Coordinates of C-alpha atoms in Angstrom, one line a residue:
M1 CA 59.6 18.7 35.0
P2 CA 63.3 17.7 35.2
A3 CA 64.1 14.4 36.9
I4 CA 63.8 14.8 40.7
P5 CA 66.3 12.7 42.8
T6 CA 64.1 10.5 45.0
D7 CA 66.1 11.4 48.1
H8 CA 65.0 15.0 47.7
L9 CA 61.3 14.1 48.1
A10 CA 59.7 15.1 51.5
L11 CA 59.0 11.7 53.0
Q12 CA 62.4 10.3 51.8
R13 CA 64.1 13.2 53.5
F14 CA 62.2 12.6 56.7
Y15 CA 63.2 8.9 56.8
L16 CA 66.8 9.9 56.4
L17 CA 66.7 12.4 59.2
E18 CA 64.8 9.9 61.4
R19 CA 67.5 7.3 60.9
T20 CA 70.6 9.5 61.0
Q21 CA 69.7 12.3 63.4
A22 CA 67.5 10.3 65.8
E23 CA 68.6 12.0 69.0
R24 CA 69.0 15.5 67.7
V25 CA 66.5 18.1 69.0
T26 CA 64.7 19.6 65.9
L27 CA 61.6 21.3 67.2
T28 CA 61.0 23.6 70.2
Q29 CA 57.3 24.2 71.1
P30 CA 56.0 26.7 73.6
M31 CA 53.5 25.1 76.0
G32 CA 52.3 28.2 77.9
Q33 CA 53.5 29.9 81.1
G34 CA 57.0 30.1 79.9
Q35 CA 57.4 26.3 79.4
T36 CA 58.6 24.6 76.2
Q37 CA 58.7 21.1 74.9
E38 CA 61.5 19.8 72.7
F39 CA 61.2 17.0 70.1
T40 CA 64.0 14.9 68.6
W41 CA 63.8 13.4 65.2
A42 CA 63.1 10.0 66.8
Q43 CA 60.2 11.5 68.8
V44 CA 58.8 13.2 65.7
G45 CA 59.1 9.9 63.8
D46 CA 57.3 7.9 66.6
Q47 CA 54.3 10.3 66.8
V48 CA 54.0 10.7 63.0
R49 CA 54.0 6.9 62.5
R50 CA 51.4 6.3 65.1
M51 CA 49.1 9.0 63.6
A52 CA 49.7 7.7 60.1
A53 CA 48.6 4.2 61.2
H54 CA 45.5 5.7 62.7
L55 CA 44.6 7.6 59.5
Q56 CA 45.1 4.4 57.5
A57 CA 42.8 2.5 59.8
L58 CA 40.2 5.3 59.7
G59 CA 40.4 5.4 55.9
Q60 CA 40.0 1.7 55.6
D61 CA 37.1 1.7 58.0
Q62 CA 35.3 4.5 56.2
G63 CA 36.2 3.6 52.7
W64 CA 38.4 6.6 51.8
E65 CA 39.6 6.6 48.2
P66 CA 43.4 6.6 47.5
G67 CA 44.7 10.2 47.8
A68 CA 41.8 11.2 50.0
K69 CA 42.0 14.8 51.4
V70 CA 42.6 15.4 55.1
A71 CA 42.4 19.0 56.4
I72 CA 44.5 20.8 59.1
L73 CA 43.0 23.8 60.9
S74 CA 45.5 25.2 63.3
K75 CA 48.0 27.8 64.1
N76 CA 51.6 26.8 63.7
C77 CA 52.8 24.2 66.2
A78 CA 54.8 21.0 66.2
W79 CA 51.6 18.9 65.7
W80 CA 50.9 20.8 62.5
L81 CA 54.1 19.4 61.0
F82 CA 53.4 16.0 62.5
S83 CA 49.9 16.0 60.9
D84 CA 51.2 16.8 57.5
L85 CA 53.8 14.1 57.6
A86 CA 51.2 11.6 58.9
I87 CA 48.8 12.4 56.1
W88 CA 51.4 11.9 53.5
M89 CA 52.8 8.7 55.1
A90 CA 49.2 7.3 55.2
G91 CA 48.9 7.9 51.4
Y92 CA 46.6 10.9 51.6
V93 CA 46.7 14.6 50.6
S94 CA 46.8 17.5 53.1
V95 CA 44.5 20.6 52.9
P96 CA 45.8 23.3 55.3
L97 CA 43.3 26.0 56.3
Y98 CA 44.2 29.4 57.7
P99 CA 43.6 29.6 61.4
T100 CA 41.7 32.9 61.1
L101 CA 39.0 31.9 58.6
A102 CA 35.3 32.6 59.0
P103 CA 33.0 29.6 59.4
D104 CA 31.5 29.9 56.0
T105 CA 34.9 29.9 54.3
I106 CA 36.0 26.9 56.4
R107 CA 32.9 25.0 55.3
Q108 CA 33.4 26.0 51.7
I109 CA 37.0 24.7 51.6
L110 CA 36.2 21.5 53.5
E111 CA 33.3 20.8 51.1
H112 CA 35.1 21.8 47.9
S113 CA 38.2 19.8 48.8
E114 CA 36.1 16.8 49.8
A115 CA 38.1 16.5 53.0
R116 CA 37.4 13.3 54.9
A117 CA 38.7 14.4 58.3
C118 CA 40.2 17.4 60.0
F119 CA 42.8 18.1 62.6
I120 CA 41.5 20.9 64.9
G121 CA 44.6 22.4 66.5
K122 CA 45.8 25.5 68.3
L123 CA 43.2 28.2 67.6
D124 CA 42.1 31.6 69.0
G125 CA 38.4 31.9 68.3
W126 CA 37.4 28.2 67.8
E127 CA 33.8 28.9 69.0
G128 CA 33.3 31.1 66.0
M129 CA 34.9 28.7 63.6
K130 CA 33.2 25.5 64.9
P131 CA 30.0 26.0 62.8
G132 CA 32.1 25.7 59.7
V133 CA 33.1 22.1 60.5
P134 CA 30.4 19.5 59.6
A135 CA 29.2 17.7 62.7
T136 CA 29.7 14.3 61.0
M137 CA 33.3 14.9 60.0
P138 CA 35.9 12.9 62.0
C139 CA 38.2 15.4 63.8
I140 CA 41.3 15.0 66.0
S141 CA 42.4 17.6 68.6
Y142 CA 46.0 18.6 69.6
P143 CA 47.5 19.0 73.1
L144 CA 47.2 22.8 72.5
S145 CA 43.7 22.8 71.1
P146 CA 40.9 24.8 72.8
D147 CA 39.2 23.0 75.7
D148 CA 36.0 22.7 73.8
A149 CA 37.8 20.9 70.9
K150 CA 39.4 18.5 73.3
K151 CA 36.0 17.7 74.7
S152 CA 34.4 17.2 71.3
Y153 CA 37.2 15.2 69.6
E154 CA 39.6 12.5 70.5
G155 CA 43.0 13.8 71.3
W156 CA 46.3 13.3 69.5
D157 CA 48.0 11.8 72.6
A158 CA 45.3 9.4 73.3
I159 CA 45.3 8.1 69.7
C160 CA 49.1 7.8 69.7
A161 CA 49.0 5.9 73.0
R162 CA 46.7 3.2 71.7
T163 CA 48.1 2.9 68.1
A164 CA 51.2 1.0 67.1
P165 CA 53.6 2.9 64.8
L166 CA 53.3 2.4 61.1
Q167 CA 56.3 0.3 60.0
G168 CA 58.6 0.6 57.0
E169 CA 59.1 3.6 54.8
P170 CA 56.1 4.2 52.6
V171 CA 57.0 6.6 49.9
R172 CA 55.2 8.9 47.5
A173 CA 56.3 9.5 43.9
A174 CA 57.4 12.9 42.6
E175 CA 54.2 13.2 40.5
D176 CA 51.9 12.4 43.4
L177 CA 49.7 15.2 44.6
A178 CA 51.0 16.3 48.0
T179 CA 48.6 19.1 49.0
L180 CA 45.9 21.6 48.0
I181 CA 46.9 25.1 49.1
Y182 CA 43.9 27.3 49.1
T183 CA 44.8 30.9 48.2
S184 CA 43.8 33.5 50.7
G185 CA 43.1 35.9 47.9
T186 CA 42.4 39.6 48.1
T187 CA 39.2 39.1 46.0
G188 CA 36.9 36.1 45.2
A189 CA 36.6 32.7 46.7
P190 CA 39.7 30.7 47.6
K191 CA 41.0 28.3 44.9
G192 CA 42.7 25.0 45.7
V193 CA 46.2 25.1 44.1
M194 CA 47.5 21.6 43.4
H195 CA 51.1 20.9 44.1
S196 CA 53.0 17.6 43.9
F197 CA 55.9 16.2 45.9
G198 CA 58.2 16.9 43.0
N199 CA 57.2 20.5 42.9
F200 CA 58.3 21.0 46.5
A201 CA 61.5 19.1 46.0
W202 CA 62.5 21.2 42.9
A203 CA 61.5 24.4 44.7
M204 CA 63.7 23.6 47.7
S205 CA 66.7 22.6 45.5
T206 CA 66.4 25.9 43.6
A207 CA 65.9 28.0 46.7
L208 CA 69.0 26.6 48.4
K209 CA 71.2 27.7 45.5
R210 CA 70.2 31.4 46.2
I211 CA 69.8 31.1 50.0
P212 CA 72.1 28.4 51.4
M213 CA 70.7 26.7 54.6
G214 CA 72.0 23.9 56.7
P215 CA 71.4 21.8 59.9
E216 CA 73.0 24.5 62.1
D217 CA 70.4 27.2 61.2
R218 CA 67.5 28.2 63.4
L219 CA 64.2 29.5 62.1
L220 CA 61.1 30.9 63.9
S221 CA 57.8 29.7 62.6
Y222 CA 55.0 32.2 63.1
L223 CA 53.5 33.1 59.7
P224 CA 50.6 30.7 58.9
L225 CA 51.9 27.3 57.7
A226 CA 48.8 27.4 55.4
H227 CA 50.7 30.1 53.4
V228 CA 53.0 29.0 50.6
V229 CA 56.2 30.8 51.8
E230 CA 56.0 29.4 55.4
R231 CA 55.2 26.0 54.0
V232 CA 58.2 25.9 51.6
L233 CA 60.7 27.7 53.9
I234 CA 59.8 26.2 57.2
E235 CA 58.4 22.7 56.5
H236 CA 60.3 21.8 53.4
G237 CA 63.4 23.6 54.4
W238 CA 63.3 21.7 57.7
L239 CA 62.9 18.4 55.9
R240 CA 65.6 19.1 53.4
T241 CA 68.3 20.5 55.7
G242 CA 67.4 19.3 59.2
F243 CA 67.6 22.9 60.7
A244 CA 66.0 23.7 64.1
V245 CA 62.5 25.1 64.1
Y246 CA 61.2 27.2 67.0
F247 CA 57.5 28.1 67.2
A248 CA 56.0 31.3 68.3
E249 CA 53.4 31.1 71.1
S250 CA 51.3 34.2 70.5
L251 CA 51.4 37.9 69.4
D252 CA 51.8 38.9 73.0
T253 CA 55.0 36.8 73.4
F254 CA 56.3 37.3 69.9
T255 CA 59.3 39.4 70.9
L256 CA 60.3 36.9 73.6
D257 CA 59.8 34.0 71.1
L258 CA 62.1 35.8 68.6
Q259 CA 64.7 36.4 71.3
R260 CA 64.4 32.7 72.4
A261 CA 64.9 31.4 68.9
R262 CA 67.7 33.9 67.8
P263 CA 67.0 32.9 64.2
T264 CA 69.8 32.8 61.7
I265 CA 67.3 33.1 58.9
F266 CA 64.2 35.2 59.3
F267 CA 61.4 36.0 56.9
S268 CA 58.6 38.5 57.6
V269 CA 55.9 40.3 55.6
P270 CA 56.3 44.1 55.1
R271 CA 53.7 45.0 57.7
L272 CA 55.6 43.3 60.5
W273 CA 58.9 44.9 59.3
V274 CA 57.0 48.3 59.6
K275 CA 55.8 47.4 63.1
F276 CA 59.4 46.6 64.2
Q277 CA 60.5 49.9 62.8
Q278 CA 57.7 51.8 64.5
G279 CA 58.5 50.1 67.8
I280 CA 62.1 51.4 67.6
Q281 CA 61.0 54.9 66.5
A282 CA 58.6 55.0 69.5
K283 CA 61.5 54.5 71.9
M284 CA 64.0 56.6 70.0
P285 CA 63.1 59.6 67.7
Q286 CA 64.5 59.2 64.2
K287 CA 66.7 62.3 64.5
K288 CA 68.4 61.0 67.6
L289 CA 68.8 57.5 66.0
D290 CA 70.4 59.1 62.9
L291 CA 72.8 61.0 65.0
L292 CA 73.8 58.0 67.1
L293 CA 74.3 55.8 64.0
S294 CA 76.5 58.4 62.4
L295 CA 79.0 58.2 65.3
P296 CA 81.8 55.7 64.5
L297 CA 82.0 53.7 67.8
I298 CA 78.6 54.5 69.3
G299 CA 76.9 53.7 66.0
G300 CA 78.1 50.1 66.1
L301 CA 76.9 49.7 69.7
V302 CA 73.5 51.1 68.9
R303 CA 73.1 48.8 65.9
R304 CA 74.0 45.7 68.0
K305 CA 71.7 46.8 70.8
I306 CA 68.7 47.3 68.5
L307 CA 69.2 44.0 66.6
K308 CA 69.6 42.1 69.9
A309 CA 66.4 43.7 71.2
L310 CA 64.6 42.5 68.1
G311 CA 66.1 39.0 68.4
L312 CA 67.8 39.4 65.1
D313 CA 71.4 39.8 66.2
Q314 CA 72.4 36.4 64.9
A315 CA 70.4 36.6 61.6
R316 CA 72.7 36.1 58.6
V317 CA 69.8 36.3 56.1
C318 CA 66.6 38.3 56.5
A319 CA 63.9 38.4 53.8
G320 CA 60.6 40.0 53.1
G321 CA 57.8 39.3 50.6
A322 CA 54.1 38.4 50.2
A323 CA 53.6 42.2 49.5
P324 CA 55.8 45.0 48.2
M325 CA 58.6 46.2 50.5
P326 CA 58.8 50.0 50.4
V327 CA 62.3 51.2 49.4
P328 CA 62.6 53.7 52.3
L329 CA 61.9 50.8 54.7
L330 CA 64.6 48.7 53.2
E331 CA 67.1 51.6 53.3
W332 CA 66.2 52.2 56.9
Y333 CA 67.0 48.7 57.9
R334 CA 70.2 48.7 55.8
K335 CA 71.4 51.6 58.0
L336 CA 70.9 49.3 61.0
G337 CA 73.2 46.8 59.3
L338 CA 70.2 44.5 58.3
A339 CA 70.1 44.0 54.5
I340 CA 66.7 42.5 53.8
C341 CA 66.3 40.3 50.7
E342 CA 63.0 41.0 48.9
G343 CA 61.4 38.0 47.3
Y344 CA 58.6 37.5 44.8
G345 CA 56.4 34.6 43.9
M346 CA 52.9 33.1 44.0
T347 CA 51.1 30.2 45.6
E348 CA 50.8 28.9 42.0
N349 CA 54.6 28.5 41.7
L350 CA 55.5 27.8 45.4
A351 CA 56.8 31.4 45.7
I352 CA 60.0 30.4 43.8
S353 CA 60.3 33.1 41.1
H354 CA 62.6 36.0 42.1
I355 CA 64.6 37.2 45.1
T356 CA 67.4 39.7 45.6
V357 CA 70.9 38.2 46.0
P358 CA 72.3 38.4 49.6
G359 CA 75.2 40.8 49.7
Q360 CA 74.2 42.7 46.6
N361 CA 72.3 46.1 46.8
Q362 CA 69.3 45.4 44.5
I363 CA 66.9 47.6 46.5
G364 CA 63.9 48.7 44.5
T365 CA 63.7 45.3 42.7
V366 CA 62.9 41.7 43.7
G367 CA 66.1 40.6 42.2
P368 CA 66.9 38.2 39.3
A369 CA 65.0 35.0 38.7
F370 CA 65.9 31.9 40.6
E371 CA 67.9 29.4 38.5
G372 CA 65.6 27.4 36.3
V373 CA 62.9 30.1 36.3
E374 CA 62.0 31.8 33.0
A375 CA 60.3 35.2 33.0
R376 CA 59.1 37.6 30.3
L377 CA 56.6 40.4 29.9
D378 CA 53.5 40.3 27.8
P379 CA 54.2 42.7 24.9
D380 CA 50.7 44.2 25.1
S381 CA 49.8 44.5 28.8
G382 CA 53.2 44.4 30.4
E383 CA 52.1 41.5 32.6
L384 CA 54.8 39.4 34.0
L385 CA 54.6 35.8 32.8
V386 CA 56.7 33.0 34.4
R387 CA 57.5 29.4 33.7
T388 CA 59.1 27.1 36.2
P389 CA 59.1 23.3 37.2
A390 CA 57.4 24.3 40.5
T391 CA 54.3 25.5 38.7
M392 CA 51.0 24.1 40.0
S393 CA 49.2 21.4 38.0
G394 CA 46.1 23.5 38.2
Y395 CA 43.2 24.6 40.5
Y396 CA 41.4 21.7 42.0
K397 CA 38.1 21.0 40.2
E398 CA 38.4 24.3 38.4
A399 CA 39.3 23.5 34.7
E400 CA 38.2 26.9 33.3
L401 CA 40.1 28.9 36.0
T402 CA 43.1 26.8 35.4
R403 CA 42.9 27.5 31.6
Q404 CA 42.7 31.2 32.3
A405 CA 45.8 31.1 34.6
F406 CA 48.0 30.2 31.7
T407 CA 48.9 31.6 28.2
E408 CA 48.3 29.4 25.3
D409 CA 52.0 28.4 25.2
G410 CA 52.0 27.4 28.9
W411 CA 53.3 30.5 30.8
L412 CA 51.7 31.3 34.2
R413 CA 50.0 34.7 34.3
T414 CA 51.0 36.5 37.5
G415 CA 48.6 39.4 37.3
D416 CA 51.5 41.7 38.1
K417 CA 53.0 44.3 35.9
G418 CA 56.8 44.5 35.9
Q419 CA 60.0 45.9 34.4
F420 CA 63.5 44.5 34.0
D421 CA 66.6 46.6 34.6
G422 CA 70.0 46.2 32.9
R423 CA 71.1 43.6 35.6
G424 CA 68.1 41.4 34.9
C425 CA 66.5 42.4 38.1
L426 CA 62.7 42.6 38.2
R427 CA 60.8 45.5 39.5
I428 CA 57.0 45.0 40.2
T429 CA 55.2 48.1 39.1
G430 CA 51.6 47.2 40.1
R431 CA 48.7 44.8 39.5
V432 CA 47.2 44.5 36.1
K433 CA 43.7 44.6 37.6
D434 CA 44.5 47.2 40.3
L435 CA 44.8 50.0 37.7
F436 CA 41.8 52.3 37.9
K437 CA 40.6 55.3 35.9
T438 CA 39.9 58.7 37.3
S439 CA 36.9 60.8 35.9
K440 CA 39.4 62.4 33.6
G441 CA 40.0 59.1 31.8
K442 CA 43.5 58.7 33.1
Y443 CA 44.8 55.4 34.5
V444 CA 46.4 55.3 38.0
A445 CA 48.7 52.5 39.2
P446 CA 48.3 52.6 43.0
A447 CA 51.2 50.3 44.2
P448 CA 54.1 52.8 43.6
I449 CA 52.2 55.6 45.3
E450 CA 51.4 53.4 48.2
D451 CA 55.1 52.5 48.6
R452 CA 55.8 56.2 49.1
L453 CA 52.9 56.9 51.4
G454 CA 53.9 54.0 53.6
A455 CA 57.2 55.6 54.4
H456 CA 55.7 57.9 57.0
P457 CA 56.1 56.5 60.5
A458 CA 52.5 57.2 61.4
V459 CA 51.2 55.0 58.5
E460 CA 50.8 51.3 59.2
A461 CA 49.0 50.5 56.0
C462 CA 47.5 52.4 53.1
V463 CA 45.4 52.1 49.9
V464 CA 45.2 54.5 47.0
T465 CA 41.7 54.5 45.5
G466 CA 39.3 56.8 43.7
A467 CA 38.0 55.2 40.5
N468 CA 35.9 57.7 38.6
M469 CA 36.8 60.6 40.9
G470 CA 38.7 63.7 39.8
Q471 CA 41.9 62.7 41.6
P472 CA 42.9 59.6 43.6
V473 CA 42.7 59.6 47.4
G474 CA 44.9 57.9 49.9
V475 CA 43.3 56.0 52.8
V476 CA 45.9 55.5 55.5
M477 CA 45.5 53.3 58.6
L478 CA 47.3 55.0 61.5
S479 CA 49.8 53.1 63.7
Q480 CA 48.8 52.5 67.3
N481 CA 51.7 54.8 68.4
A482 CA 50.3 57.6 66.2
I483 CA 46.8 57.2 67.6
E484 CA 48.1 57.3 71.2
H485 CA 50.1 60.4 70.4
S486 CA 47.2 62.3 68.8
A487 CA 44.7 62.2 71.6
N488 CA 44.9 65.9 72.4
E489 CA 44.5 68.9 70.1
T490 CA 48.1 69.9 70.0
D491 CA 49.5 66.5 69.1
R492 CA 46.8 66.0 66.5
A493 CA 47.7 69.3 64.9
A494 CA 51.3 68.2 64.8
L495 CA 50.3 64.9 63.2
V496 CA 48.1 66.7 60.6
Q497 CA 51.0 69.0 59.8
S498 CA 53.4 66.1 59.4
L499 CA 51.1 64.1 57.2
S500 CA 50.3 67.2 55.1
E501 CA 54.0 67.7 54.4
H502 CA 54.4 64.0 53.6
L503 CA 51.5 64.2 51.1
A504 CA 53.0 67.3 49.4
S505 CA 56.4 65.4 49.1
V506 CA 54.7 62.4 47.6
N507 CA 52.6 64.4 45.2
S508 CA 55.7 66.3 44.0
Q509 CA 57.0 63.0 42.6
L510 CA 53.8 62.1 40.7
D511 CA 52.3 63.0 37.4
P512 CA 49.4 65.5 37.7
H513 CA 46.7 62.9 37.1
E514 CA 48.2 60.7 39.9
Q515 CA 48.5 63.3 42.6
L516 CA 46.3 62.6 45.7
D517 CA 43.5 65.0 46.5
C518 CA 43.8 64.2 50.2
L519 CA 44.7 61.7 52.8
V520 CA 42.0 60.0 54.9
A521 CA 43.4 58.9 58.2
V522 CA 41.5 56.1 59.9
K523 CA 42.0 54.7 63.4
T524 CA 40.1 51.4 63.0
P525 CA 42.7 48.7 62.8
W526 CA 42.6 46.7 59.5
T527 CA 42.6 43.0 60.7
V528 CA 41.9 39.6 59.4
D529 CA 38.8 39.4 61.6
N530 CA 37.2 42.5 60.1
G531 CA 38.1 41.4 56.6
F532 CA 40.4 44.2 55.7
I533 CA 43.5 42.1 55.3
T534 CA 44.4 38.5 54.3
P535 CA 46.2 36.2 56.8
T536 CA 49.5 37.4 55.3
F537 CA 48.7 41.1 55.8
K538 CA 47.8 42.0 52.3
V539 CA 45.2 44.7 52.3
K540 CA 42.0 43.8 50.5
R541 CA 41.3 46.7 48.2
N542 CA 37.7 45.7 47.6
R543 CA 37.0 45.8 51.3
V544 CA 38.5 49.3 51.6
D545 CA 36.4 50.4 48.7
E546 CA 33.3 48.8 50.2
V547 CA 33.7 50.5 53.6
Y548 CA 35.2 53.8 52.7
G549 CA 34.2 54.3 49.1
P550 CA 30.7 55.8 49.7
Q551 CA 32.3 58.6 51.9
L552 CA 35.2 59.5 49.7
E553 CA 33.5 62.3 47.8
S554 CA 32.3 63.9 51.1
W555 CA 35.8 63.8 52.5
V556 CA 37.3 65.4 49.4
N557 CA 34.7 68.1 49.5
K558 CA 36.0 69.2 52.9
R559 CA 39.0 70.7 51.0
K560 CA 41.5 69.6 53.6
K561 CA 44.7 67.8 52.9
V562 CA 44.3 65.5 55.8
V563 CA 40.8 64.2 56.9
F564 CA 40.1 61.9 59.8
G565 CA 37.8 59.2 58.6
D566 CA 36.7 57.7 61.9

């Protein structure tokens, strides 16, 4: 790794902001019932130092080893960031857990990471998660924790009230382990990705060269901080630049949270961009929107009104990632005056790999590599291989899996297939392992077909499947709006007609062996709770195959282009 300036490391940045921006408001936290609480850098510093002193005392009392692991199980909130900083300041390593995990997965991660304590924070379903936390594990609750957690564990405020702040500026070296990021994964058990303080510092320095950010920017934190993109963008962007962070309260208040924050930089996963689009289309039919946008003066007014309603009227940079962004979706937003940058990366390289350049039309690609990132294609498989100073040191306690993740000459295997265009921009063409064979012996790459299927306004998510069948099949999850507007026979017939025409259009662009036999439309939402998607809204193909696979042949045998699966 190249030499990392010490003042770029997370704790050193924090101390600088604590000293120089003491009275500046930096975090805005919703507290329920329309109330918010603001924190200045001085207030952040006071709380972090008190909790760091408590963790050190707890570690000394219980004989924790240097670099012991401390877990965080919470939705995003100010105390999440406080906890991470306190863990680092006390000399320990943080282990974030997604706030939607099943109890067995929680227990698995806590045991595998050898976590010595856990912060139990803002959660929706704590009663179901609680069995995953060992009864003997020391835990700390937040002011926003569920009531049961507050009763079971000592609270943050009580600990801070009786604990003197840790003095001085304890630092961690660039090579020190900062965190274990357990991958959510679409298959298999989560793996603990090891990242150092130097990895994060290099990643932020590189990201800022492509997407400049500064203290006057505002960002809304709502995607799980346990996910690599939110961790790098929000937490380490906040520490590097000192920008203001607003937290979302809940899904129900998300639109209000967005309007309150008026972010200048906004990142979202494709599924949420689709939901925004469908919300607009539910209020204004596409034909009417197209007409209004085509009118010189009225078009500008309509664009501004829509962006203001979304809370994105002051966004100077918008981005998407974590899953492929369909080209029609990007083009739709571009017509609204919102050019979305599409990024690409992995937990294993802190998501710093490729991103489209703001102001340049690179739709259909994920742009050129970040400065300092090397990328090439495996000559045999077409798999994208990358090499970067932000690459993980390995998977925690998994030497064989770590070995398998790299080529013999040290390049990280991404598992994605790609192509480069004449501008050096990368286009992801699918997953190496997602390819499947039909009964005709032909390989099908599902990702490009799914991009086309997802362009229909009634489709919220989709999977192309059908290994060992004559032709592939598209399983599409209908949007809530489509479900509500297909309750009667007439509306359902119109939806079937529209989907059938869409299927014909998609098939006309595919090779014969790729053409879909039919679409299976399902109404059951694919959620984290029922195991169909990861916490970052990636569809789990194995779950779709498990639930719908046994019925595919019977649906195909109906000889209809659109079949309702439930």
